[in-house]
PDB file of C-alpha atoms in Angstrom:
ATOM      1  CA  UNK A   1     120.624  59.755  90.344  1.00  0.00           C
ATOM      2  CA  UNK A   2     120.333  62.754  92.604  1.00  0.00           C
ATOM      3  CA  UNK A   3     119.346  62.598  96.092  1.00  0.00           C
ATOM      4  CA  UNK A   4     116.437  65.117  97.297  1.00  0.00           C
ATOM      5  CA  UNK A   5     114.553  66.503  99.915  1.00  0.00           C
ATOM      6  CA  UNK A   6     111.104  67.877 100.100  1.00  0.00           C
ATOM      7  CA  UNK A   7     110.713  70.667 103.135  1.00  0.00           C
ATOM      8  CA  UNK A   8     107.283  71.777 102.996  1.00  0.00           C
ATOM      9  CA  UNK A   9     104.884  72.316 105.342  1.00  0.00           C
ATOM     10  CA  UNK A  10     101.699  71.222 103.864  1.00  0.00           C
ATOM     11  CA  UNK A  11     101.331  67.305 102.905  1.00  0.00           C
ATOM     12  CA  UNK A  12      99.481  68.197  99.384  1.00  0.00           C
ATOM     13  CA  UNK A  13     102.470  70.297  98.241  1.00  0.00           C
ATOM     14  CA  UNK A  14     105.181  67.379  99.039  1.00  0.00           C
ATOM     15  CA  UNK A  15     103.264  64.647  97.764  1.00  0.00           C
ATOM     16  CA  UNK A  16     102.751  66.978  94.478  1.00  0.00           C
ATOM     17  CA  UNK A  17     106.059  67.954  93.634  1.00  0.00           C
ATOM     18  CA  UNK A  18     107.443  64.530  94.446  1.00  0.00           C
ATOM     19  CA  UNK A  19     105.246  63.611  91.451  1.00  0.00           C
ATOM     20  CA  UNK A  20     106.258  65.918  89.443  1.00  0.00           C
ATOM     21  CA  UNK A  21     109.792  64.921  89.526  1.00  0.00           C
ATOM     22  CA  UNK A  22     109.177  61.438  89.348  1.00  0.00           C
ATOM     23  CA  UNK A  23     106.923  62.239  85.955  1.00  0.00           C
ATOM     24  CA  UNK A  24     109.629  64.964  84.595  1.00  0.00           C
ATOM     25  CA  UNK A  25     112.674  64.427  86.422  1.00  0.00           C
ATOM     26  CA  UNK A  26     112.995  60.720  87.007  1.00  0.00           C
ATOM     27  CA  UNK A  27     117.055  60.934  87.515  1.00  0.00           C
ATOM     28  CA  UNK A  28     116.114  62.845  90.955  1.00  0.00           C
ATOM     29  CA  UNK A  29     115.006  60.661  93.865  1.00  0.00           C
ATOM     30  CA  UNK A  30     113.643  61.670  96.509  1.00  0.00           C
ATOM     31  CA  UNK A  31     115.182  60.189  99.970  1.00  0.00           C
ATOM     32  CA  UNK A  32     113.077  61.925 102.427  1.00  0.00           C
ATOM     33  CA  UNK A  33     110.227  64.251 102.678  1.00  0.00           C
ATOM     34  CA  UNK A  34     110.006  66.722 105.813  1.00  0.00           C
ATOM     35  CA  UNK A  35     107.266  69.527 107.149  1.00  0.00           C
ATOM     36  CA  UNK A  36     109.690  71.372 109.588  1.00  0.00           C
ATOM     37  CA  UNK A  37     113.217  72.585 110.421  1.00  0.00           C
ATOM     38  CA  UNK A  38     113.443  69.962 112.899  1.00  0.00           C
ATOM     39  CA  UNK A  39     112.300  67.557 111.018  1.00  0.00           C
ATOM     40  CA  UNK A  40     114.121  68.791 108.259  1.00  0.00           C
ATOM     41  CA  UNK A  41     117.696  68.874 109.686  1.00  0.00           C
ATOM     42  CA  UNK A  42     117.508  65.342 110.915  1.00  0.00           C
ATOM     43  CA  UNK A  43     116.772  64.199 107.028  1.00  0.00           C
ATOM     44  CA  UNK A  44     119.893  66.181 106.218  1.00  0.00           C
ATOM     45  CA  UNK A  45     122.202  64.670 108.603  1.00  0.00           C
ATOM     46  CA  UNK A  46     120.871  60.907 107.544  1.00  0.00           C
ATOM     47  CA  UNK A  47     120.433  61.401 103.939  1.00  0.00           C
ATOM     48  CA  UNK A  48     122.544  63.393 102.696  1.00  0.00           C
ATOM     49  CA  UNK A  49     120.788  64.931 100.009  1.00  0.00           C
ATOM     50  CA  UNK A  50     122.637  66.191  96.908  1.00  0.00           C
ATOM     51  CA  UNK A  51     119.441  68.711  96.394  1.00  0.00           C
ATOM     52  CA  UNK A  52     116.850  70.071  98.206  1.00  0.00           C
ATOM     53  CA  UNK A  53     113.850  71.714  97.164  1.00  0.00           C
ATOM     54  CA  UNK A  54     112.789  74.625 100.365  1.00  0.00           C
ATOM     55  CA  UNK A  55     109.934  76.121 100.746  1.00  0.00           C
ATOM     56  CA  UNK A  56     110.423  79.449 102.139  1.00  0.00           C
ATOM     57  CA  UNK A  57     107.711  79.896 104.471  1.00  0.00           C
ATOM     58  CA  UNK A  58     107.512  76.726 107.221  1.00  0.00           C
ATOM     59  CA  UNK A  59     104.420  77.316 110.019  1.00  0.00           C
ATOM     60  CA  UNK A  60     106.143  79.378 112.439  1.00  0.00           C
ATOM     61  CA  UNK A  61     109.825  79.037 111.057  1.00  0.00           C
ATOM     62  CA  UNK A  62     111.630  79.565 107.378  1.00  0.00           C
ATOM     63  CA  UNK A  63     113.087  78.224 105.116  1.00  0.00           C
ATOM     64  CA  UNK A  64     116.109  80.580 106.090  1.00  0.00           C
ATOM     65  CA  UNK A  65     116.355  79.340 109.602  1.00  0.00           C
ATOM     66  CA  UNK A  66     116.751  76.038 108.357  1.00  0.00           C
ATOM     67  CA  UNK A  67     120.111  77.622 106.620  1.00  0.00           C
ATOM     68  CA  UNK A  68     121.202  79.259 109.558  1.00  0.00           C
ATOM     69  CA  UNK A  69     121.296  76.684 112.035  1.00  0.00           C
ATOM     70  CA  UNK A  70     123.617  74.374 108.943  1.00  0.00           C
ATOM     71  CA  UNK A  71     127.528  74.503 109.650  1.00  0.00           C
ATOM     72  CA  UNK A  72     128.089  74.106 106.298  1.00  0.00           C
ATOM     73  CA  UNK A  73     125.641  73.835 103.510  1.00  0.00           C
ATOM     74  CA  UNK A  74     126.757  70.999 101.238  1.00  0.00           C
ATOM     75  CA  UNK A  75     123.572  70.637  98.515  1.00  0.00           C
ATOM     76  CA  UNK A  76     122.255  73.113  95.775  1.00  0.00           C
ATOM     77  CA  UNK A  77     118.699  74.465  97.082  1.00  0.00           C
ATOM     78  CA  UNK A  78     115.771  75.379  95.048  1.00  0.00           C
ATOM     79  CA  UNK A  79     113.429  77.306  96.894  1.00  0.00           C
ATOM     80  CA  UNK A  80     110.000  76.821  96.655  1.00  0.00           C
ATOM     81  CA  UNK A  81     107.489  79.455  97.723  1.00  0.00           C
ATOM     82  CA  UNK A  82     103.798  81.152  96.980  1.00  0.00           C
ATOM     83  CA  UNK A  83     104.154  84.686  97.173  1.00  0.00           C
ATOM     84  CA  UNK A  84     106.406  86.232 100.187  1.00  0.00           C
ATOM     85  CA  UNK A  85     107.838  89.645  98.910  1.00  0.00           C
ATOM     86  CA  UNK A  86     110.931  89.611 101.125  1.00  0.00           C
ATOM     87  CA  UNK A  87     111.939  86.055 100.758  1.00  0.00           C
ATOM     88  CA  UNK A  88     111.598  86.260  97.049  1.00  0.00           C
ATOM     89  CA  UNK A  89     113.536  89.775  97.237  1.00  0.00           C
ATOM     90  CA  UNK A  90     116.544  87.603  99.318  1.00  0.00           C
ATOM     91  CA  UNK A  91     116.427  85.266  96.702  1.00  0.00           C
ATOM     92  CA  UNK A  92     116.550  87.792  93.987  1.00  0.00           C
ATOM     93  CA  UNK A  93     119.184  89.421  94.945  1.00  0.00           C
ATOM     94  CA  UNK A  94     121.380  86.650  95.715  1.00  0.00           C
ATOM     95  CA  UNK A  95     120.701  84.984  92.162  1.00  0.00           C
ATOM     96  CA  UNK A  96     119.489  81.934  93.248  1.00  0.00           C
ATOM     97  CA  UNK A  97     116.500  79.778  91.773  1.00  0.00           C
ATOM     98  CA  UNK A  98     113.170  79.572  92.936  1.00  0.00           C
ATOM     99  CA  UNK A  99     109.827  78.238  92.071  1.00  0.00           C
ATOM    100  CA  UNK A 100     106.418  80.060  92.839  1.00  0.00           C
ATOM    101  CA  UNK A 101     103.546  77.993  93.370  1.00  0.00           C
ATOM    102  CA  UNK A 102     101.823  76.407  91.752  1.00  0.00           C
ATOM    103  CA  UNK A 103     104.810  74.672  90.042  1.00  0.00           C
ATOM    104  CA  UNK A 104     104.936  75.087  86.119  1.00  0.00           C
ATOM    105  CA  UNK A 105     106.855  72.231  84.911  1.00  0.00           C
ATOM    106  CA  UNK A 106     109.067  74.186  82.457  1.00  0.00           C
ATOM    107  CA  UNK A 107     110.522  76.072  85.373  1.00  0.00           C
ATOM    108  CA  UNK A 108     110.917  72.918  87.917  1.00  0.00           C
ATOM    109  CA  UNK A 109     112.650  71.077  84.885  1.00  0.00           C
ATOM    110  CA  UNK A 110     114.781  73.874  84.090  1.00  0.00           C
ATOM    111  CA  UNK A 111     116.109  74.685  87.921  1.00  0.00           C
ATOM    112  CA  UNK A 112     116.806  71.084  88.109  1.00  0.00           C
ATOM    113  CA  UNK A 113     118.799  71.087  85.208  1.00  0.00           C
ATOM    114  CA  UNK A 114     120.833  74.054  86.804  1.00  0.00           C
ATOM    115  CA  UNK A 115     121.186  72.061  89.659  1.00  0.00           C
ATOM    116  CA  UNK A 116     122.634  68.810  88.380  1.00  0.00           C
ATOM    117  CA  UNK A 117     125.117  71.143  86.261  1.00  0.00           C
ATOM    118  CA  UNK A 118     126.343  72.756  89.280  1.00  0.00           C
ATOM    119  CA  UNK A 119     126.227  69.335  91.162  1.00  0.00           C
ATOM    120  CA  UNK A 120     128.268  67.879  88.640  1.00  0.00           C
ATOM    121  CA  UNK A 121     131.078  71.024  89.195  1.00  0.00           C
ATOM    122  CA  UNK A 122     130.978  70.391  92.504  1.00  0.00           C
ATOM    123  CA  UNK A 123     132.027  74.146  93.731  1.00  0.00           C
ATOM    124  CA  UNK A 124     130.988  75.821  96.626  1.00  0.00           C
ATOM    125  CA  UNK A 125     127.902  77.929  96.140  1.00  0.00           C
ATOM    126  CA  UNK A 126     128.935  81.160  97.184  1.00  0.00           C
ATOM    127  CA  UNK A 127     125.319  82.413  96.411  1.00  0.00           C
ATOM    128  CA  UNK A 128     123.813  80.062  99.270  1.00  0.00           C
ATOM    129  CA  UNK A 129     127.122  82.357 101.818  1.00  0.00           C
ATOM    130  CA  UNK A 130     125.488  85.726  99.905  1.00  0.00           C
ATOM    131  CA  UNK A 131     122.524  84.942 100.611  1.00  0.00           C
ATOM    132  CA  UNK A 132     122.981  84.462 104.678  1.00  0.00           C
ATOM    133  CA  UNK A 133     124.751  87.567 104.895  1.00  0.00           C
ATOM    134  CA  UNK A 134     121.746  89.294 102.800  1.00  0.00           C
ATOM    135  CA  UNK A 135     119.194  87.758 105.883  1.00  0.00           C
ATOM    136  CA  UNK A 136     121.479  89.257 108.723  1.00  0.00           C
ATOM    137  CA  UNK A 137     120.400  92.352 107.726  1.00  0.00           C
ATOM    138  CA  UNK A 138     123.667  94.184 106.796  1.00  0.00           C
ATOM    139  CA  UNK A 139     123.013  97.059 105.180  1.00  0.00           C
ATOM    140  CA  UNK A 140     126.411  96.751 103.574  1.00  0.00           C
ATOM    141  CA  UNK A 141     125.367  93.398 101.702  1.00  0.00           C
ATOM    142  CA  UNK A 142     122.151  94.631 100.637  1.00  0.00           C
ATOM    143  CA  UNK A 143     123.624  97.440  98.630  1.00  0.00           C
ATOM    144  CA  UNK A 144     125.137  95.139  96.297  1.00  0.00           C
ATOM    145  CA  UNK A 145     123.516  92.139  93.991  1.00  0.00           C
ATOM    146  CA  UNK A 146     124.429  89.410  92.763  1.00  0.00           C
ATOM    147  CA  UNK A 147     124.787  88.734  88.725  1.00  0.00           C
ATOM    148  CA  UNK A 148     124.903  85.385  87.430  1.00  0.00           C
ATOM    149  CA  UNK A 149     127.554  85.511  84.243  1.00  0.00           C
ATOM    150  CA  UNK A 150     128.831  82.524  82.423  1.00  0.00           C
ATOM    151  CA  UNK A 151     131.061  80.734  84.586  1.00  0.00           C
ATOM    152  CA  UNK A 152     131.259  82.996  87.338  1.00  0.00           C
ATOM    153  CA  UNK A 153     128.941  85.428  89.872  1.00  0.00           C
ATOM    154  CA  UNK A 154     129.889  89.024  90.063  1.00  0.00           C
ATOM    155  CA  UNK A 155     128.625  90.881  93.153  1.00  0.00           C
ATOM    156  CA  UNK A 156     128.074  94.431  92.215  1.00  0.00           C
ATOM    157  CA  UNK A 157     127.667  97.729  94.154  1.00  0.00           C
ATOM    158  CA  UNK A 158     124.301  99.091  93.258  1.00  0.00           C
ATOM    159  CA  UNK A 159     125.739 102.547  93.779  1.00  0.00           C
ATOM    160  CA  UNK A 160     128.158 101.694  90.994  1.00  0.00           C
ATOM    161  CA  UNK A 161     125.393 100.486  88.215  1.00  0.00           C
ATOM    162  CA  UNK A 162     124.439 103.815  86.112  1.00  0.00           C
ATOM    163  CA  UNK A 163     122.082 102.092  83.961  1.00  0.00           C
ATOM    164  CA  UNK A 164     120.504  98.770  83.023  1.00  0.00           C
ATOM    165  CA  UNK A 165     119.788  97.769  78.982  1.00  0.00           C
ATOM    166  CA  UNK A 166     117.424  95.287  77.722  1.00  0.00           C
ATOM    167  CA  UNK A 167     119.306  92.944  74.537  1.00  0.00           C
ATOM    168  CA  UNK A 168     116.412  90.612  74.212  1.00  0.00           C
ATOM    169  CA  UNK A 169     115.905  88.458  76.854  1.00  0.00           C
ATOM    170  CA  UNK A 170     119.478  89.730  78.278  1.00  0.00           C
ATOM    171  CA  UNK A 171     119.679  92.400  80.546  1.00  0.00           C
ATOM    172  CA  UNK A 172     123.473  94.752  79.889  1.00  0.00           C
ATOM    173  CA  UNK A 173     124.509  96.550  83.152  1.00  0.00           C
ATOM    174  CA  UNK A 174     127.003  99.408  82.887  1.00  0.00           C
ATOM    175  CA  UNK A 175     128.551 100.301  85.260  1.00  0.00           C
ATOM    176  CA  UNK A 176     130.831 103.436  86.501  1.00  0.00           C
ATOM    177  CA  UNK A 177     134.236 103.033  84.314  1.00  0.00           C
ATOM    178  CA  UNK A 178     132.861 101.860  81.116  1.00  0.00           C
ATOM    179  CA  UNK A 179     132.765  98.190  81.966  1.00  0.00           C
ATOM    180  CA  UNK A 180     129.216  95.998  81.139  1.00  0.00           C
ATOM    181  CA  UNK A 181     128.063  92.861  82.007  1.00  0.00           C
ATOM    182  CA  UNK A 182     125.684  91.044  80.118  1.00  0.00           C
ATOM    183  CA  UNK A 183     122.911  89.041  82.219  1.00  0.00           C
ATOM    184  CA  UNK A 184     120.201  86.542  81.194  1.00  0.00           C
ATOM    185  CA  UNK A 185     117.774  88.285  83.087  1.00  0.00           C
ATOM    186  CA  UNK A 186     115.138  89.968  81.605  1.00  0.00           C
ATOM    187  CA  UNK A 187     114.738  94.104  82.187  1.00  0.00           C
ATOM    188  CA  UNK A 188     111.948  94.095  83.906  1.00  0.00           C
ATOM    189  CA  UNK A 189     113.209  91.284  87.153  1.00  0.00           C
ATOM    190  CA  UNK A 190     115.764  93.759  87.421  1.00  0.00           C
ATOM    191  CA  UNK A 191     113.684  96.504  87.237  1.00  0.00           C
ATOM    192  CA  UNK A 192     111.034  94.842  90.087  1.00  0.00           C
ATOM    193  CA  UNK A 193     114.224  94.738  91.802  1.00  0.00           C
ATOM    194  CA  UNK A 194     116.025  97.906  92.241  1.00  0.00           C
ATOM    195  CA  UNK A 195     112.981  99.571  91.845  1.00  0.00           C
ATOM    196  CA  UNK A 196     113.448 100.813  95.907  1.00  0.00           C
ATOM    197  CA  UNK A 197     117.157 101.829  95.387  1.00  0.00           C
ATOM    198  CA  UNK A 198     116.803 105.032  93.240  1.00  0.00           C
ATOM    199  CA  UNK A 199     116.513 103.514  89.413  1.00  0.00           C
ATOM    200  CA  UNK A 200     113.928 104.188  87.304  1.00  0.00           C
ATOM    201  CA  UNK A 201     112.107 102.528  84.165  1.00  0.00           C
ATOM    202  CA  UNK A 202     112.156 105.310  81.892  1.00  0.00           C
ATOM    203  CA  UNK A 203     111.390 103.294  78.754  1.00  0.00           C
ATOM    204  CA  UNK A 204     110.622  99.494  77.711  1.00  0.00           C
ATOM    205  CA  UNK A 205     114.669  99.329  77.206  1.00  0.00           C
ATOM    206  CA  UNK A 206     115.773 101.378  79.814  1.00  0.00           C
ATOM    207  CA  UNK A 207     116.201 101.406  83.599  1.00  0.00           C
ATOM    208  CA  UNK A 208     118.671 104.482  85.074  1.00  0.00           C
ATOM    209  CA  UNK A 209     120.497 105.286  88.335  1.00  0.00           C
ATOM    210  CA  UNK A 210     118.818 108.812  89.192  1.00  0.00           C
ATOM    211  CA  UNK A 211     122.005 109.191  91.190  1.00  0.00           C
ATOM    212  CA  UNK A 212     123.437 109.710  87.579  1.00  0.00           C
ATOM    213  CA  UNK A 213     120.838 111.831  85.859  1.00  0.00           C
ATOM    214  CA  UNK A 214     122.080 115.067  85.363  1.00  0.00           C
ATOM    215  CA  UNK A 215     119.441 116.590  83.824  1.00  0.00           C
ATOM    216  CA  UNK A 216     115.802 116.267  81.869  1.00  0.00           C
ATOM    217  CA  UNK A 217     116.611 117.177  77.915  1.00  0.00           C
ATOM    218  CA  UNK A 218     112.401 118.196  76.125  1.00  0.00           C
ATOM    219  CA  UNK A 219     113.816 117.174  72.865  1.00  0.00           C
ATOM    220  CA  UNK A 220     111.813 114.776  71.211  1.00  0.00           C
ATOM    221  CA  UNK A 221     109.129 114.654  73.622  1.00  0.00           C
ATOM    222  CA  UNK A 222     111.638 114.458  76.865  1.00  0.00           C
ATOM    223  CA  UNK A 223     114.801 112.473  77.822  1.00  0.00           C
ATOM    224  CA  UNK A 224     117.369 112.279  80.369  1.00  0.00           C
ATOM    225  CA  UNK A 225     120.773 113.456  79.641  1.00  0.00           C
ATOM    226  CA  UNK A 226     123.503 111.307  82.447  1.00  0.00           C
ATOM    227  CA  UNK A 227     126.687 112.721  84.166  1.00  0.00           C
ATOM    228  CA  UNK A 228     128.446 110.017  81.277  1.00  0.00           C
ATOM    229  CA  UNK A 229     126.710 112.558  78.700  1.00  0.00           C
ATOM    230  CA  UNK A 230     124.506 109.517  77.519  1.00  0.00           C
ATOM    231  CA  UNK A 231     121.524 110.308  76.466  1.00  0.00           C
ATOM    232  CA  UNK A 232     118.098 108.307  77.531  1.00  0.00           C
ATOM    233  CA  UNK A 233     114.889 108.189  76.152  1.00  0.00           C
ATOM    234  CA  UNK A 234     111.555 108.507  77.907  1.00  0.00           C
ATOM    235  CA  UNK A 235     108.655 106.647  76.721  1.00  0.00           C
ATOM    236  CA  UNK A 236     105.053 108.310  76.256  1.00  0.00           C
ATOM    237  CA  UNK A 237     103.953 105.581  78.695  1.00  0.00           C
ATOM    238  CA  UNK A 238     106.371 106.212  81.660  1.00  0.00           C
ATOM    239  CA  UNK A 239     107.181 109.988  80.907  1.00  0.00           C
ATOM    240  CA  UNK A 240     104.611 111.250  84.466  1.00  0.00           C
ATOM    241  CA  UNK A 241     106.182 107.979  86.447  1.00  0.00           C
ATOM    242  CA  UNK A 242     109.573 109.558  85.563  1.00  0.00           C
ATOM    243  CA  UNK A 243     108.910 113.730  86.203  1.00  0.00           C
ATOM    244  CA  UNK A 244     107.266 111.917  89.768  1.00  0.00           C
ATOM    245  CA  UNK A 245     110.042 110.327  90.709  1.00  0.00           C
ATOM    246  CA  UNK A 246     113.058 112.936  89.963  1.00  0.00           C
ATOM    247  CA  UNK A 247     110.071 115.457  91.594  1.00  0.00           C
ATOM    248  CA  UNK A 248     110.766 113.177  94.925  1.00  0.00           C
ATOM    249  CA  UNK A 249     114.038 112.071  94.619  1.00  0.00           C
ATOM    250  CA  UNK A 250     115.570 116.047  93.686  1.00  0.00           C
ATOM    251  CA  UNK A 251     112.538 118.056  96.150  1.00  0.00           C
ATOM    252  CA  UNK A 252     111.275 119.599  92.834  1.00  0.00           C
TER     253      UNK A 252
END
């Protein structure tokens, strides 16, 4: 059995996901329920949970400030949130799970299942330490993002990802010196993602650094040409989103 916490501010929501879990996720008990980061940190120094499911927004407080007041962070955390663009962006970046409200039971039973796995290997999550850094505001964290691979999590330089590929459901990353890593991400997260750090979607497949475009190619209706010499296609559909942003980003 694994031992969790509910931190969430509103009763309805606690007693809710507690029954979800206890309907699809019986091996996880629930040891304590709490509505505050007071409240919250005392359950975590008497329980000891293994797992603790956060909401991100907490009346007056976060979720994060709960994290920043731990000396050492000792569970797996799936955060649990409606809609808050700059927690979500945090959590993005720094690869960790979440669930958006209201739960879908597909995604609650598939975090958990992450969870147990990584319970079970016991290692330090070095997302949980990116993630801190990423809420300090350091603009030197923020330019690089996290990418879950099997086994490991590389943390990559934005400046040094040229383009992003969609393989199915994967999302391929190349980056400056020929190397790729594969992610199973889909395009378009990414995509939602970088879209405020200079990339653009020129095509259902494609997402490019415009700090690599070297120049727009009319062949074929219009595509960019990189400073690799690769060549990528613009879509019908995003062809005016593209000539608008290299119009901004170049002072056309």
């Amino acid at each position: 059995m694994m031992k969790a916490l509910i931190v969430d501010d509103e009763v309805s929501n606690r007693e809710n996901l507690q029954q979800l879990l206890q309907r699809y996720a019986p091996d996880v008990e629930v040891c304590a329920l709490a509505e505050d980061v007071d409240q919250a940190l005392k359950e975590i120094t008497q329980q000891r949970p293994e797992l603790v499911f956060l909401d991100i927004q907490l009346q007056d407080q976060s979720g994060f400030d709960l994290l920043k007041q731990l000396d050492e962070i000792s569970f797996e955390i799936i955060f649990v949130t409606a809609y808050d663009q700059y927690g979500i962006q945090a959590v993005k970046f720094a690869a960790l799970d979440y669930l958006l409200k209201p739960i879908d039971i597909d995604e609650l039973t598939t975090a958990v299942s992450k969870a147990r796995k990584a319970i079970q290997r016991k290692q330090k999550n070095e997302r949980l330490n990116y993630l801190l850094e990423y809420l300090k505001d350091d603009n030197q964290v923020k330019a690089r993002i996290a990418l879950p691979m099997f086994g490991e999590t590389r943390y990559v330089n934005i400046n040094d990802i040229v383009r992003c590929e969609a393989d199915n459901t994967y999302t391929r990353f190349l980056l400056t010196g020929g190397e790729q890593i594969l992610v199973s991400k889909t395009l378009k997260e990414y995509a939602d993602m970088l879209a405020n750090y200079g990339f653009l979607r020129t095509h259902q497949s494609h997402l490019v650094n415009m700090a690599y475009i070297k120049s727009w190619l009319r062949e074929d209706g219009g595509s960019l040409l990189l400073t690799d010499h690769t060549k990528i296609p613009v879509s019908k559909l995003n062809r005016e989103k593209v000539k608008e942003g290299l119009t901004i980003k170049f002072k056309l």
